[in-house]
Coordinates of N, CA and C in Angstrom, one line a residue:
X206 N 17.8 0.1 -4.6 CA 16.4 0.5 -4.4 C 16.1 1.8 -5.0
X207 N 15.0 1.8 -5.7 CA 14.6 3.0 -6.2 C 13.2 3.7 -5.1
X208 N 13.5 4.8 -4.7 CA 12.9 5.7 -3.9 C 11.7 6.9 -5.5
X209 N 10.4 6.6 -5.2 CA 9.5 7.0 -6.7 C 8.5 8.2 -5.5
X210 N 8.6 9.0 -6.1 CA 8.0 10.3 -4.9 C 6.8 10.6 -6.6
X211 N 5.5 10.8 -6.1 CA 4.6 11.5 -7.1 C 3.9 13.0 -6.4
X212 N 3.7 14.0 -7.0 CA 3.2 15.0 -6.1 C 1.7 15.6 -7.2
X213 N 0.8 15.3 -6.4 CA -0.8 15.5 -7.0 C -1.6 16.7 -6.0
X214 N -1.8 17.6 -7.4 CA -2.9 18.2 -6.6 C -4.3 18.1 -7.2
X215 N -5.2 17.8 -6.6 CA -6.8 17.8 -6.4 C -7.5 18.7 -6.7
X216 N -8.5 18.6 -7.3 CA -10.0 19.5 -7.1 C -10.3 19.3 -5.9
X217 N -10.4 20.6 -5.5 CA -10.8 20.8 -3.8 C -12.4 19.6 -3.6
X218 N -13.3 19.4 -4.2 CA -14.2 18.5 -4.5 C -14.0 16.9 -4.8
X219 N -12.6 16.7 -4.9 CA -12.6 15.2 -5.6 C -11.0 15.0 -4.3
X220 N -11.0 15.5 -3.8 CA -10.4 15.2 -2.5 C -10.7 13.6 -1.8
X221 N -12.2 13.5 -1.6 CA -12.7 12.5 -0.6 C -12.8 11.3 -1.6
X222 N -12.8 11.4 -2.9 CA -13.0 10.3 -4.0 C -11.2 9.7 -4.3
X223 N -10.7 10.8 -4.3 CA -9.4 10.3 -4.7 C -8.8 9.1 -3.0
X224 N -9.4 9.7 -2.0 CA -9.1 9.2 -0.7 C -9.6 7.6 -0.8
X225 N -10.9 7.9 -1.0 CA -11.5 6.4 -1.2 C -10.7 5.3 -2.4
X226 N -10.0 6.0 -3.2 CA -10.1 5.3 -4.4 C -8.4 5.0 -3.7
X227 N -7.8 5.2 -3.2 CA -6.3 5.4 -2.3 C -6.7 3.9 -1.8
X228 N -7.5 4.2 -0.5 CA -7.6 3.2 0.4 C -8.0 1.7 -0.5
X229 N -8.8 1.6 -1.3 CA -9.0 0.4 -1.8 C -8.5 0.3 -2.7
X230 N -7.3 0.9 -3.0 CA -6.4 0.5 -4.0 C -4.8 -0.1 -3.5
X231 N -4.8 0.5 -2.4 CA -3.5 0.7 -1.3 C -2.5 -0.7 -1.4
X232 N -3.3 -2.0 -0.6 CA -3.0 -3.0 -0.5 C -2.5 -4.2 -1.9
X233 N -3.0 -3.6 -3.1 CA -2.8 -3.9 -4.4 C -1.5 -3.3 -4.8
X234 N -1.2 -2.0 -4.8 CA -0.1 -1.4 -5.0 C 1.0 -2.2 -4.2
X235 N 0.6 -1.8 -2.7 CA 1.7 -2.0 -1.8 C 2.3 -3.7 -1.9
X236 N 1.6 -4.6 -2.2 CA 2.1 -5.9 -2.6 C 2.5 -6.1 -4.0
X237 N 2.6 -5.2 -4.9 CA 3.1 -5.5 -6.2 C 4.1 -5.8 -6.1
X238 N 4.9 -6.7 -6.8 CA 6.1 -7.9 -7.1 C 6.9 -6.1 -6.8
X239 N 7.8 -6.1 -6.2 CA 8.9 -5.1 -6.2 C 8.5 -4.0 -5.4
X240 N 7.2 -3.4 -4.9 CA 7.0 -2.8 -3.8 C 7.7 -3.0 -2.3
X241 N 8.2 -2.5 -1.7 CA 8.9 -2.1 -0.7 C 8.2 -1.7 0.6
X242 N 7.5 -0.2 0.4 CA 6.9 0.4 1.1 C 6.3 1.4 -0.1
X243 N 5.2 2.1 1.2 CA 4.0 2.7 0.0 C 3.5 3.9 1.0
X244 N 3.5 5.0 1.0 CA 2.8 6.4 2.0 C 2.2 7.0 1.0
X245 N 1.3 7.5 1.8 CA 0.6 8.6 1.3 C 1.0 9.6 2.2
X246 N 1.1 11.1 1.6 CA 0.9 12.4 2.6 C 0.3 13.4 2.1
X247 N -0.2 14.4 2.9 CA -0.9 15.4 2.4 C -0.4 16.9 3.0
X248 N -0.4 17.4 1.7 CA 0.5 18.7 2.0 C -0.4 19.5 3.7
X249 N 0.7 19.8 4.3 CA 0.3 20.7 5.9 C -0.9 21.6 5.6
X250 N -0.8 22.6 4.9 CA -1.7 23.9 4.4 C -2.0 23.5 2.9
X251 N -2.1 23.0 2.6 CA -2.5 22.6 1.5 C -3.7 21.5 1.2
X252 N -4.8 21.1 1.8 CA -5.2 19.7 2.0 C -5.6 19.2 0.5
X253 N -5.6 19.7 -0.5 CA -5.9 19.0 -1.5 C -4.6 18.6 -2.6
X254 N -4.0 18.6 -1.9 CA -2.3 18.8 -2.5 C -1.9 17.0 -1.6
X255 N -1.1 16.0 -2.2 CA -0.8 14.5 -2.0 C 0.5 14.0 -2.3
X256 N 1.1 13.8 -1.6 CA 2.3 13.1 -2.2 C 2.2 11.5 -2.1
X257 N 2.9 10.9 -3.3 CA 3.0 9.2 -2.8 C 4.2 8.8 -2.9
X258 N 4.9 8.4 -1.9 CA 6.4 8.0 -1.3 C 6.3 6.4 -1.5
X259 N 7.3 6.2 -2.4 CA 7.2 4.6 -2.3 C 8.7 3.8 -2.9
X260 N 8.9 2.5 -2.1 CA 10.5 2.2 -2.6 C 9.7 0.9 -3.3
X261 N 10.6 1.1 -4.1 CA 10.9 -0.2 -5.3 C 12.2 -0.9 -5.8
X262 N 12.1 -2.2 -5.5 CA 13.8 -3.0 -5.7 C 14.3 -2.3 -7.0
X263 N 13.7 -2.3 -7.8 CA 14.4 -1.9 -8.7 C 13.5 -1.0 -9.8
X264 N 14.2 -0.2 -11.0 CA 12.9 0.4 -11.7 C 12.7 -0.3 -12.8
X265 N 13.0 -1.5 -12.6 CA 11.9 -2.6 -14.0 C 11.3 -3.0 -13.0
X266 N 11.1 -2.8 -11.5 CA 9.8 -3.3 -11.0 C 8.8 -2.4 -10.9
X267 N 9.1 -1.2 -10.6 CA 8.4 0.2 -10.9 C 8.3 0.1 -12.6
X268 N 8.8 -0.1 -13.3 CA 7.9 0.3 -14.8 C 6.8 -1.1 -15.0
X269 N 7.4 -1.9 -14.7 CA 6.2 -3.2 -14.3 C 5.0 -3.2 -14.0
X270 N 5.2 -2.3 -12.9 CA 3.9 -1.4 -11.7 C 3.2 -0.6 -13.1
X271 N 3.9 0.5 -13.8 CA 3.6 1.1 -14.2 C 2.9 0.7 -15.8
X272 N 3.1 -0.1 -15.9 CA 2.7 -0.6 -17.2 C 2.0 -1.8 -17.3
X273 N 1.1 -1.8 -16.2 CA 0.3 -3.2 -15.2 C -0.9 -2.3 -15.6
X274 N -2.3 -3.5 -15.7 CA -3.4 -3.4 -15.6 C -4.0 -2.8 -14.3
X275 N -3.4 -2.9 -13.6 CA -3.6 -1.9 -12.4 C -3.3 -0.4 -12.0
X276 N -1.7 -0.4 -12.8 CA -1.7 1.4 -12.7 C -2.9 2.1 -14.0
X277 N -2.7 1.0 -14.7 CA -3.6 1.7 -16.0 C -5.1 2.3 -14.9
X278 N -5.9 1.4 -14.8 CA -7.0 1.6 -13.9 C -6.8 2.9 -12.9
X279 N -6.0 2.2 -11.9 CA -5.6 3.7 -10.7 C -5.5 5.2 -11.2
X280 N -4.3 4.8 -12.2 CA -3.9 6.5 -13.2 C -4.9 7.2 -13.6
X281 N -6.1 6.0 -14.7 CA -7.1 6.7 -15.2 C -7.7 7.3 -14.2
X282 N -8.4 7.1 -13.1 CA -9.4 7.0 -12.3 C -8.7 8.3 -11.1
X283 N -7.3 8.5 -11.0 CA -6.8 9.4 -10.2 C -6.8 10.5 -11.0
X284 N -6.3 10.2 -12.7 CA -6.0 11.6 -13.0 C -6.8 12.2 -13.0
X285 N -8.7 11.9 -13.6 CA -9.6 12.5 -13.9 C -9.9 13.3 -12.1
X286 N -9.9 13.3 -11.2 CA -9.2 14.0 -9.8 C -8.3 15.3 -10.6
X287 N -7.6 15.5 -10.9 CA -6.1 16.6 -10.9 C -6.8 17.8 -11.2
X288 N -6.4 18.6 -10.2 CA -6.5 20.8 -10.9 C -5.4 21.0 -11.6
X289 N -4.3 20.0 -11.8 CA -2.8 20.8 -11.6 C -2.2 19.5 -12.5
X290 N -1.0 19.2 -13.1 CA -0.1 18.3 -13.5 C 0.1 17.7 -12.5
X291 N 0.5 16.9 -12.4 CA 1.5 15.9 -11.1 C 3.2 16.2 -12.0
X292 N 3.5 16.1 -10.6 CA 4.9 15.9 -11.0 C 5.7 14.6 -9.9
X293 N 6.3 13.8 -10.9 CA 7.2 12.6 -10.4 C 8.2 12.5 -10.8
X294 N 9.0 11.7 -10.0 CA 10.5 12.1 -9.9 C 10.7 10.7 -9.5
X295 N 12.0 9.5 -10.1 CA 12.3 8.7 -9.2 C 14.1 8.9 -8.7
X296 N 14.2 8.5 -7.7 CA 15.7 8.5 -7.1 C 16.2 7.8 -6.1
X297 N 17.5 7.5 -5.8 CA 18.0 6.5 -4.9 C 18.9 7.2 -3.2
X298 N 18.8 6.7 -2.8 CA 19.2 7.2 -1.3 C 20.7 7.4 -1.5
X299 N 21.0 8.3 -0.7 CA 22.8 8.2 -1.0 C 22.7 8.3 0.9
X300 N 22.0 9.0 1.6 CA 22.7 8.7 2.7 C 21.6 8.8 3.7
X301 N 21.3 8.2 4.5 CA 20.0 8.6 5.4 C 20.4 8.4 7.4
X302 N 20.4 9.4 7.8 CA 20.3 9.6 9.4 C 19.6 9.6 9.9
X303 N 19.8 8.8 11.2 CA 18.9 8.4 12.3 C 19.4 9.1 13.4

């Protein structure tokens, strides 16, 4: 399993557009062939600051995702949103406590 963390910050203004554009995009993401699970969070003191946590079987299912008529759409439509770079990172679990 590949664990894909993205970290976006917003124009304090394009906060409620990026939210909208989240929610009706969500269920498209979250069923993509290799999707796992899908979160959204939003930095504590920070509200225009986003992270998106999501596991994928593998990362030819994530570049799949990523190279899909649908991230094309989402990407365009989120980046034009950004004050800031995003930064992504993908990685795998080595140990997790309950």
């Amino acid at each position: 399993m590949l664990v894909r963390i993205v970290r976006m910050t917003f124009k304090p203004e394009e906060v409620d557009a990026f939210l909208d554009l989240f929610h009706s995009t969500k269920g498209k993401i979250r069923n993509f062939e290799g999707c796992q699970h899908l979160e959204l969070m939003q930095d504590y003191h920070q509200p225009n600051i986003f992270v998106t946590y999501s596991h994928w079987d593998s990362e030819e299912h994530l570049n799949h995702y990523r190279f899909s008529p649908l991230f094309g759409e989402v990407w365009k439509a989120t980046k034009a949103k950004f004050a800031d770079k995003p930064y992504a990172f993908s990685s795998k679990k080595v140990v997790e406590v309950k």
